[in-house]
């Protein structure tokens, strides 16, 4: 598969691609307006992904089908979803922006991320028929995870782990910036000691 990471939709699909192709065994991503607000985050993530059997760590999205404004409930793209439509309607979107971390070397994770990229391509081509604002990767992550839900283990973090700037504010206070630097240093040490 060839993926064009240029243009307005490239940054979105870049998340799934970055997780799939990372040189790290346990890559994780945050949005730019998110910082770690739990001092034990690195230990907990290590316990879940490295010492445990968790494939994906993330949070629930604030709205159950926010990336589609609810349209994906009736605009599915894969027959495997159609066969389980009643269950799919209640399957909440996950938030890949707050935090997403994966066990990259798992074949099930690789298959899920590959399907995420494929579904995202279909979603983008459909434009406003499915996606809110025409570009959003969370519905493709959700749809692919729904299809792979019996092959993957997930851990849903609470909002106490990753904090987001309120409203449209994109700047961190000095206190929050220091938390981000400390958390990043802990995560770097975790990777070095791995």
PDB file of C-alpha atoms in Angstrom, residues 29-39 41 59 95 97-99 157-167 169-173 175-177 179-180 183:
ATOM      1  CA  UNK A  29       1.367   9.423  20.457  1.00  0.00           C
ATOM      2  CA  UNK A  30      -0.146  12.502  22.089  1.00  0.00           C
ATOM      3  CA  UNK A  31      -1.728  15.529  20.440  1.00  0.00           C
ATOM      4  CA  UNK A  32       0.209  18.769  20.809  1.00  0.00           C
ATOM      5  CA  UNK A  33      -2.223  20.152  23.390  1.00  0.00           C
ATOM      6  CA  UNK A  34      -1.966  17.094  25.675  1.00  0.00           C
ATOM      7  CA  UNK A  35       0.436  16.435  28.529  1.00  0.00           C
ATOM      8  CA  UNK A  36       0.870  13.668  31.075  1.00  0.00           C
ATOM      9  CA  UNK A  37      -0.801  14.533  34.361  1.00  0.00           C
ATOM     10  CA  UNK A  38      -0.208  11.278  36.251  1.00  0.00           C
ATOM     11  CA  UNK A  39       3.209  10.821  37.865  1.00  0.00           C
ATOM     12  CA  UNK A  41       2.134   7.102  33.840  1.00  0.00           C
ATOM     13  CA  UNK A  59      -8.991   6.731  26.109  1.00  0.00           C
ATOM     14  CA  UNK A  95      -9.664   9.048  21.320  1.00  0.00           C
ATOM     15  CA  UNK A  97      -5.539  12.312  20.115  1.00  0.00           C
ATOM     16  CA  UNK A  98      -5.391  12.253  23.897  1.00  0.00           C
ATOM     17  CA  UNK A  99      -3.135   9.204  23.856  1.00  0.00           C
ATOM     18  CA  UNK A 157      -7.214   5.077  30.502  1.00  0.00           C
ATOM     19  CA  UNK A 158      -9.142   7.635  32.490  1.00  0.00           C
ATOM     20  CA  UNK A 159      -8.762  11.350  31.865  1.00  0.00           C
ATOM     21  CA  UNK A 160      -6.528  11.450  34.964  1.00  0.00           C
ATOM     22  CA  UNK A 161      -3.608  10.162  32.862  1.00  0.00           C
ATOM     23  CA  UNK A 162      -3.480  12.582  29.971  1.00  0.00           C
ATOM     24  CA  UNK A 163      -4.713  16.144  30.323  1.00  0.00           C
ATOM     25  CA  UNK A 164      -5.786  18.447  27.534  1.00  0.00           C
ATOM     26  CA  UNK A 165      -5.741  22.229  27.475  1.00  0.00           C
ATOM     27  CA  UNK A 166      -9.264  23.528  28.065  1.00  0.00           C
ATOM     28  CA  UNK A 167     -11.267  24.818  25.119  1.00  0.00           C
ATOM     29  CA  UNK A 169      -6.254  27.015  24.322  1.00  0.00           C
ATOM     30  CA  UNK A 170      -3.088  25.614  22.762  1.00  0.00           C
ATOM     31  CA  UNK A 171      -0.525  27.002  25.184  1.00  0.00           C
ATOM     32  CA  UNK A 172       0.616  25.290  28.353  1.00  0.00           C
ATOM     33  CA  UNK A 173       1.220  27.158  31.585  1.00  0.00           C
ATOM     34  CA  UNK A 175       3.481  24.515  35.678  1.00  0.00           C
ATOM     35  CA  UNK A 176       1.995  22.246  33.015  1.00  0.00           C
ATOM     36  CA  UNK A 177       5.027  22.628  30.767  1.00  0.00           C
ATOM     37  CA  UNK A 179       5.007  18.407  34.053  1.00  0.00           C
ATOM     38  CA  UNK A 180       5.359  17.666  30.348  1.00  0.00           C
ATOM     39  CA  UNK A 183       6.945  13.091  32.016  1.00  0.00           C
TER      40      UNK A 183
END
